[in-house]
Structure formats: structure tokens, C-alpha cells
């Protein structure tokens, strides 16, 4: 974790990865926040597949992989430069030694589109700080197998977003299972995780063309 943090702060000097660089803040707001998922979903069995959509500087995907080396992690982002930084991190930390991890460059809408190689292939999809839930659901649910779970990391807007996403979830084959609240250590920062079950296949017309989910949310 410390090595990843050092690489992040160093590379952040020459490219835009994060605005949070002070060590305690980064530990709390990036690392601990990313790992909070494990309190609710331990991810301890071998071979669970997880796609982190809009991983950016690698959150939550990289900290999860560090603590759960046997997790199969796919880091998705549309910005190639961020993914090449993450490839360096994967190498430097030896994250391939114990199991599978890859980066996938592209728009979520294309990678899990009708002809996308990543459609309905994952047990879990995660996303943190990427979009509001009605948009995010169209980007993420197509990656998840029926019976799998989509987890959205949120601030304190979770309940309102769930209400706004009701119709989108119904259309996309998802159903909200739970909203879990937590606060980050030594702070009054409250966060939440929305757990959405993939109950049905996503109809072939979703996701719509790249860009449309954000422009015309379901
Ligand atoms: N998850 C990270 C980064 C959030 S920034 C964190 O919590 O810190 C959002 C990231 O999502 C950016 O890197 C952006 O390139 C990516 N992104 C936004 N829309 C996307 C899309 N449609 N497909 C793939 N990546 C996308």
C-alpha cells in the first residue's frame, strides 16, 4: 500500500491522478475507503472476478487486489495514460504473482456492449466516483453475470440516487439489495456502498452508444 502511495504521489507531479496527496488523507479517503467493501463482502474465495469501472488512479481495484491477491481484477478506464501508470504499479508490486490482474482500455459502453468481450462476464463490478447511479448502472451492470453484484461507492447521496435509479435498474436487470453506511476512521466523513444484485440479463439494447448514458440518463 505504501509503495503504491509513493508511486501515486510521484507520478501525480507530472500527470493528473488525484487531488488527495497528504499521507493521512490519502490513507483514509482512498485506501481505507476502497477496502471498506471487504467488511460487507469478504471476497475470500478463490477466483472471484471483479471489474473496476472507471478505476482512474486504481481505486478501489488496486487496494482490493493487494489485500485479496487471489481475486481476478480487471481495471477499466477510457484514459490510456492512467492505465499505463497502473501497469507500472502492477509490475512494481508483483501483483501478477499470485493471480490474475489486467487493465482494459476503452469506454465501458463499448467493452461490455452487445459485441463486447466483457459483457456479463464478471461476478462483481465496482465503481467509485464515476457518475450518478442512473448513469453508472448502465455503465456497470452489463459487465455483471446474472447472479452477480454491482457495488457503487457513494458519499451520503446513496438513498436519493437509489430512488433516481429505480427505473434504470429495472430496465438493466438489477435490483437494489442493500445500502450500507460507514464512517472513515478518525474523521466524520460518512460514505456508503450500494449493493445491486444482477437478477436478469441486460437487454441487448443496453448500454446505449458511448456517451449516451451520461447525456440521456435512463
Ligand atoms: N475510481 C477512481 C477514479 C474516479 S475518476 C477513484 O475513485 O478515485 C473517474 C474515472 O472514470 C476517470 O479516470 C475516467 O477516465 C473514467 N471514466 C469515466 N467515464 C468512463 C466510461 N464511460 N468508460 C470508462 N471509463 C470512464
mmCIF file of C-alpha atoms and ligand atoms in Angstrom:
data_model
loop_
_atom_site.group_PDB
_atom_site.id
_atom_site.type_symbol
_atom_site.label_atom_id
_atom_site.label_comp_id
_atom_site.label_asym_id
_atom_site.label_seq_id
_atom_site.Cartn_x
_atom_site.Cartn_y
_atom_site.Cartn_z
ATOM 1 C CA UNK A 1 0.000 0.000 0.000
ATOM 2 C CA UNK A 2 2.826 2.364 0.952
ATOM 3 C CA UNK A 3 4.714 1.602 -2.246
ATOM 4 C CA UNK A 4 1.593 2.237 -4.334
ATOM 5 C CA UNK A 5 1.066 5.509 -2.445
ATOM 6 C CA UNK A 6 4.665 6.586 -3.190
ATOM 7 C CA UNK A 7 4.272 5.807 -6.887
ATOM 8 C CA UNK A 8 0.958 7.670 -6.990
ATOM 9 C CA UNK A 9 2.339 10.838 -5.398
ATOM 10 C CA UNK A 10 5.448 10.747 -7.593
ATOM 11 C CA UNK A 11 3.508 10.316 -10.849
ATOM 12 C CA UNK A 12 0.909 12.842 -9.750
ATOM 13 C CA UNK A 13 3.582 15.537 -10.188
ATOM 14 C CA UNK A 14 3.548 15.012 -13.951
ATOM 15 C CA UNK A 15 0.017 13.793 -14.587
ATOM 16 C CA UNK A 16 -3.394 14.340 -13.123
ATOM 17 C CA UNK A 17 -4.204 11.324 -10.907
ATOM 18 C CA UNK A 18 -5.604 12.670 -7.628
ATOM 19 C CA UNK A 19 -6.057 15.860 -5.625
ATOM 20 C CA UNK A 20 -5.595 13.949 -2.346
ATOM 21 C CA UNK A 21 -1.867 13.517 -1.647
ATOM 22 C CA UNK A 22 -1.295 14.254 2.054
ATOM 23 C CA UNK A 23 -0.455 10.799 3.551
ATOM 24 C CA UNK A 24 -3.163 10.537 6.222
ATOM 25 C CA UNK A 25 -5.808 11.924 3.921
ATOM 26 C CA UNK A 26 -4.844 9.524 1.148
ATOM 27 C CA UNK A 27 -4.822 6.591 3.584
ATOM 28 C CA UNK A 28 -8.288 7.459 4.800
ATOM 29 C CA UNK A 29 -10.056 8.765 1.711
ATOM 30 C CA UNK A 30 -8.518 6.474 -0.917
ATOM 31 C CA UNK A 31 -7.147 3.327 0.724
ATOM 32 C CA UNK A 32 -9.446 2.684 3.677
ATOM 33 C CA UNK A 33 -12.469 3.782 1.666
ATOM 34 C CA UNK A 34 -11.594 1.348 -1.139
ATOM 35 C CA UNK A 35 -11.161 -1.507 1.336
ATOM 36 C CA UNK A 36 -14.434 -0.913 3.208
ATOM 37 C CA UNK A 37 -16.137 -3.213 0.713
ATOM 38 C CA UNK A 38 -14.447 -6.189 2.429
ATOM 39 C CA UNK A 39 -16.406 -5.533 5.611
ATOM 40 C CA UNK A 40 -19.605 -6.396 3.749
ATOM 41 C CA UNK A 41 -18.292 -8.701 1.023
ATOM 42 C CA UNK A 42 -15.141 -10.524 2.206
ATOM 43 C CA UNK A 43 -14.126 -11.774 -1.309
ATOM 44 C CA UNK A 44 -12.134 -14.611 0.240
ATOM 45 C CA UNK A 45 -12.928 -17.468 -2.145
ATOM 46 C CA UNK A 46 -10.538 -18.257 -4.985
ATOM 47 C CA UNK A 47 -11.132 -16.959 -8.472
ATOM 48 C CA UNK A 48 -13.826 -14.325 -7.943
ATOM 49 C CA UNK A 49 -13.804 -11.995 -10.966
ATOM 50 C CA UNK A 50 -14.079 -8.257 -10.328
ATOM 51 C CA UNK A 51 -14.164 -5.397 -12.848
ATOM 52 C CA UNK A 52 -13.401 -1.910 -11.506
ATOM 53 C CA UNK A 53 -15.085 0.525 -13.884
ATOM 54 C CA UNK A 54 -13.508 3.993 -14.194
ATOM 55 C CA UNK A 55 -10.636 2.911 -11.958
ATOM 56 C CA UNK A 56 -8.684 6.160 -12.554
ATOM 57 C CA UNK A 57 -5.651 6.045 -10.275
ATOM 58 C CA UNK A 58 -6.609 2.479 -9.280
ATOM 59 C CA UNK A 59 -9.329 2.898 -6.656
ATOM 60 C CA UNK A 60 -10.813 0.677 -5.377
ATOM 61 C CA UNK A 61 -9.247 -2.005 -7.650
ATOM 62 C CA UNK A 62 -5.576 -1.891 -6.589
ATOM 63 C CA UNK A 63 -6.042 -1.846 -2.777
ATOM 64 C CA UNK A 64 -8.578 -4.691 -3.103
ATOM 65 C CA UNK A 65 -6.084 -6.730 -5.144
ATOM 66 C CA UNK A 66 -3.320 -6.074 -2.584
ATOM 67 C CA UNK A 67 -5.447 -7.453 0.264
ATOM 68 C CA UNK A 68 -7.058 -10.206 -1.817
ATOM 69 C CA UNK A 69 -4.291 -11.478 -4.120
ATOM 70 C CA UNK A 70 -6.407 -14.342 -5.464
ATOM 71 C CA UNK A 71 -9.109 -12.014 -6.735
ATOM 72 C CA UNK A 72 -9.182 -11.745 -10.561
ATOM 73 C CA UNK A 73 -9.170 -7.999 -11.193
ATOM 74 C CA UNK A 74 -9.868 -6.088 -14.430
ATOM 75 C CA UNK A 75 -9.166 -2.350 -14.232
ATOM 76 C CA UNK A 76 -11.283 -0.479 -16.803
ATOM 77 C CA UNK A 77 -10.735 3.126 -17.878
ATOM 78 C CA UNK A 78 -11.091 5.198 -21.020
ATOM 79 C CA UNK A 79 -7.846 7.079 -20.319
ATOM 80 C CA UNK A 80 -4.838 5.092 -21.577
ATOM 81 C CA UNK A 81 -2.307 7.174 -19.626
ATOM 82 C CA UNK A 82 -3.854 6.254 -16.295
ATOM 83 C CA UNK A 83 -3.829 2.572 -17.256
ATOM 84 C CA UNK A 84 -0.171 2.659 -18.281
ATOM 85 C CA UNK A 85 0.611 4.065 -14.829
ATOM 86 C CA UNK A 86 -1.382 1.170 -13.339
ATOM 87 C CA UNK A 87 0.560 -1.357 -15.471
ATOM 88 C CA UNK A 88 3.741 0.014 -13.872
ATOM 89 C CA UNK A 89 2.186 -0.360 -10.425
ATOM 90 C CA UNK A 90 1.162 -3.967 -11.192
ATOM 91 C CA UNK A 91 4.756 -4.753 -12.220
ATOM 92 C CA UNK A 92 6.438 -2.942 -9.321
ATOM 93 C CA UNK A 93 4.192 -4.582 -6.725
ATOM 94 C CA UNK A 94 4.313 -8.034 -8.315
ATOM 95 C CA UNK A 95 0.527 -8.164 -8.359
ATOM 96 C CA UNK A 96 0.508 -10.818 -11.096
ATOM 97 C CA UNK A 97 2.486 -13.275 -8.993
ATOM 98 C CA UNK A 98 -0.466 -14.687 -7.105
ATOM 99 C CA UNK A 99 -3.210 -14.383 -9.629
ATOM 100 C CA UNK A 100 -4.823 -12.528 -12.432
ATOM 101 C CA UNK A 101 -4.905 -8.766 -12.937
ATOM 102 C CA UNK A 102 -5.264 -6.829 -16.182
ATOM 103 C CA UNK A 103 -6.011 -3.334 -17.435
ATOM 104 C CA UNK A 104 -8.666 -2.798 -20.107
ATOM 105 C CA UNK A 105 -8.656 0.402 -22.121
ATOM 106 C CA UNK A 106 -11.942 1.673 -23.507
ATOM 107 C CA UNK A 107 -15.319 3.125 -22.748
ATOM 108 C CA UNK A 108 -17.392 0.888 -20.508
ATOM 109 C CA UNK A 109 -20.217 1.185 -23.058
ATOM 110 C CA UNK A 110 -18.019 -0.485 -25.707
ATOM 111 C CA UNK A 111 -16.213 -3.081 -23.589
ATOM 112 C CA UNK A 112 -19.489 -4.506 -22.277
ATOM 113 C CA UNK A 113 -21.609 -3.600 -25.298
ATOM 114 C CA UNK A 114 -23.603 -6.054 -27.397
ATOM 115 C CA UNK A 115 -20.435 -7.353 -29.067
ATOM 116 C CA UNK A 116 -18.099 -6.534 -26.194
ATOM 117 C CA UNK A 117 -15.782 -9.256 -24.916
ATOM 118 C CA UNK A 118 -16.527 -8.284 -21.309
ATOM 119 C CA UNK A 119 -20.302 -8.474 -21.418
ATOM 120 C CA UNK A 120 -21.851 -10.401 -18.485
ATOM 121 C CA UNK A 121 -18.516 -11.974 -17.570
ATOM 122 C CA UNK A 122 -17.877 -10.759 -14.002
ATOM 123 C CA UNK A 123 -19.029 -11.814 -10.550
ATOM 124 C CA UNK A 124 -18.613 -8.247 -9.284
ATOM 125 C CA UNK A 125 -18.391 -4.771 -10.813
ATOM 126 C CA UNK A 126 -17.280 -1.841 -8.656
ATOM 127 C CA UNK A 127 -17.227 1.886 -9.382
ATOM 128 C CA UNK A 128 -16.163 4.815 -7.233
ATOM 129 C CA UNK A 129 -16.569 8.493 -8.134
ATOM 130 C CA UNK A 130 -17.506 7.896 -11.769
ATOM 131 C CA UNK A 131 -21.140 9.012 -12.281
ATOM 132 C CA UNK A 132 -24.559 9.277 -10.668
ATOM 133 C CA UNK A 133 -26.310 5.948 -10.158
ATOM 134 C CA UNK A 134 -28.757 6.064 -13.122
ATOM 135 C CA UNK A 135 -25.789 6.592 -15.483
ATOM 136 C CA UNK A 136 -23.430 4.333 -13.556
ATOM 137 C CA UNK A 137 -25.858 1.417 -13.654
ATOM 138 C CA UNK A 138 -25.904 1.484 -17.451
ATOM 139 C CA UNK A 139 -22.084 1.528 -17.496
ATOM 140 C CA UNK A 140 -21.592 -1.221 -14.911
ATOM 141 C CA UNK A 141 -24.481 -3.728 -14.899
ATOM 142 C CA UNK A 142 -23.703 -5.012 -18.436
ATOM 143 C CA UNK A 143 -20.347 -6.346 -17.107
ATOM 144 C CA UNK A 144 -22.018 -8.450 -14.395
ATOM 145 C CA UNK A 145 -23.210 -12.061 -14.769
ATOM 146 C CA UNK A 146 -26.742 -12.913 -13.700
ATOM 147 C CA UNK A 147 -26.430 -13.754 -10.019
ATOM 148 C CA UNK A 148 -23.506 -11.326 -9.597
ATOM 149 C CA UNK A 149 -23.296 -7.978 -7.817
ATOM 150 C CA UNK A 150 -22.659 -4.360 -8.775
ATOM 151 C CA UNK A 151 -21.266 -2.202 -5.963
ATOM 152 C CA UNK A 152 -21.355 1.600 -6.180
ATOM 153 C CA UNK A 153 -19.183 3.570 -3.750
ATOM 154 C CA UNK A 154 -21.039 6.739 -2.752
ATOM 155 C CA UNK A 155 -20.927 9.675 -0.347
ATOM 156 C CA UNK A 156 -24.112 10.447 1.554
ATOM 157 C CA UNK A 157 -26.338 10.723 -1.503
ATOM 158 C CA UNK A 158 -26.917 6.981 -1.776
ATOM 159 C CA UNK A 159 -30.606 6.833 -0.875
ATOM 160 C CA UNK A 160 -31.547 9.667 -3.239
ATOM 161 C CA UNK A 161 -29.534 8.073 -6.039
ATOM 162 C CA UNK A 162 -31.201 4.716 -5.488
ATOM 163 C CA UNK A 163 -34.592 6.401 -5.790
ATOM 164 C CA UNK A 164 -33.494 8.161 -9.000
ATOM 165 C CA UNK A 165 -32.149 4.936 -10.468
ATOM 166 C CA UNK A 166 -35.250 2.833 -9.882
ATOM 167 C CA UNK A 167 -36.364 2.774 -13.492
ATOM 168 C CA UNK A 168 -32.830 2.342 -14.864
ATOM 169 C CA UNK A 169 -32.217 -0.667 -12.616
ATOM 170 C CA UNK A 170 -35.446 -2.310 -13.660
ATOM 171 C CA UNK A 171 -34.542 -1.841 -17.346
ATOM 172 C CA UNK A 172 -30.995 -3.132 -16.910
ATOM 173 C CA UNK A 173 -31.713 -6.279 -14.874
ATOM 174 C CA UNK A 174 -30.645 -5.002 -11.461
ATOM 175 C CA UNK A 175 -32.294 -4.867 -8.062
ATOM 176 C CA UNK A 176 -31.036 -2.939 -5.026
ATOM 177 C CA UNK A 177 -30.166 -5.365 -2.249
ATOM 178 C CA UNK A 178 -28.804 -3.014 0.400
ATOM 179 C CA UNK A 179 -27.270 0.362 1.169
ATOM 180 C CA UNK A 180 -24.555 0.158 3.824
ATOM 181 C CA UNK A 181 -23.280 3.259 5.613
ATOM 182 C CA UNK A 182 -19.913 3.674 7.289
ATOM 183 C CA UNK A 183 -17.669 6.442 8.511
ATOM 184 C CA UNK A 184 -13.983 6.667 7.749
ATOM 185 C CA UNK A 185 -11.614 6.279 10.748
ATOM 186 C CA UNK A 186 -10.586 9.357 12.773
ATOM 187 C CA UNK A 187 -12.932 11.592 10.818
ATOM 188 C CA UNK A 188 -16.561 12.481 10.474
ATOM 189 C CA UNK A 189 -16.585 11.596 6.794
ATOM 190 C CA UNK A 190 -19.533 9.356 6.016
ATOM 191 C CA UNK A 191 -19.695 7.141 2.977
ATOM 192 C CA UNK A 192 -21.899 4.385 1.668
ATOM 193 C CA UNK A 193 -21.930 1.353 -0.552
ATOM 194 C CA UNK A 194 -24.909 0.443 -2.711
ATOM 195 C CA UNK A 195 -25.215 -3.292 -3.418
ATOM 196 C CA UNK A 196 -27.209 -4.139 -6.524
ATOM 197 C CA UNK A 197 -27.988 -7.739 -7.486
ATOM 198 C CA UNK A 198 -27.941 -8.673 -11.149
ATOM 199 C CA UNK A 199 -31.233 -10.538 -11.274
ATOM 200 C CA UNK A 200 -31.777 -10.692 -15.059
ATOM 201 C CA UNK A 201 -29.749 -10.404 -18.236
ATOM 202 C CA UNK A 202 -29.289 -6.854 -19.526
ATOM 203 C CA UNK A 203 -31.341 -6.394 -22.740
ATOM 204 C CA UNK A 204 -29.186 -6.157 -25.892
ATOM 205 C CA UNK A 205 -30.119 -2.506 -26.449
ATOM 206 C CA UNK A 206 -28.116 -1.530 -23.340
ATOM 207 C CA UNK A 207 -25.683 0.029 -22.841
ATOM 208 C CA UNK A 208 -26.555 2.609 -25.472
ATOM 209 C CA UNK A 209 -23.869 4.157 -27.679
ATOM 210 C CA UNK A 210 -20.818 5.528 -25.818
ATOM 211 C CA UNK A 211 -21.679 8.893 -24.301
ATOM 212 C CA UNK A 212 -25.461 8.478 -24.452
ATOM 213 C CA UNK A 213 -25.874 7.096 -20.898
ATOM 214 C CA UNK A 214 -24.364 10.313 -19.480
ATOM 215 C CA UNK A 215 -26.217 12.617 -21.888
ATOM 216 C CA UNK A 216 -29.629 10.997 -21.519
ATOM 217 C CA UNK A 217 -29.709 9.083 -18.244
ATOM 218 C CA UNK A 218 -32.329 6.347 -18.066
HETATM 219 N N1 LIG B 1 -12.426 5.314 -9.338
HETATM 220 C C1 LIG B 1 -11.387 6.317 -9.180
HETATM 221 C C2 LIG B 1 -11.377 7.388 -10.245
HETATM 222 C C3 LIG B 1 -12.566 8.290 -10.420
HETATM 223 S S1 LIG B 1 -12.365 9.468 -11.704
HETATM 224 C C4 LIG B 1 -11.417 6.891 -7.773
HETATM 225 O O1 LIG B 1 -12.312 6.574 -7.029
HETATM 226 O O2 LIG B 1 -10.519 7.668 -7.416
HETATM 227 C C5 LIG B 1 -13.399 8.729 -12.933
HETATM 228 C C6 LIG B 1 -12.665 7.848 -13.925
HETATM 229 O O3 LIG B 1 -13.646 7.217 -14.738
HETATM 230 C C7 LIG B 1 -11.744 8.620 -14.875
HETATM 231 O O4 LIG B 1 -10.445 8.054 -14.847
HETATM 232 C C8 LIG B 1 -12.408 8.465 -16.249
HETATM 233 O O5 LIG B 1 -11.467 8.353 -17.299
HETATM 234 C C9 LIG B 1 -13.211 7.180 -16.087
HETATM 235 N N2 LIG B 1 -14.434 7.077 -16.919
HETATM 236 C C10 LIG B 1 -15.459 7.960 -16.969
HETATM 237 N N3 LIG B 1 -16.416 7.538 -17.824
HETATM 238 C C11 LIG B 1 -15.985 6.341 -18.325
HETATM 239 C C12 LIG B 1 -16.530 5.398 -19.271
HETATM 240 N N4 LIG B 1 -17.696 5.620 -19.855
HETATM 241 N N5 LIG B 1 -15.824 4.289 -19.540
HETATM 242 C C13 LIG B 1 -14.618 4.058 -18.946
HETATM 243 N N6 LIG B 1 -14.057 4.917 -18.050
HETATM 244 C C14 LIG B 1 -14.726 6.037 -17.755
#
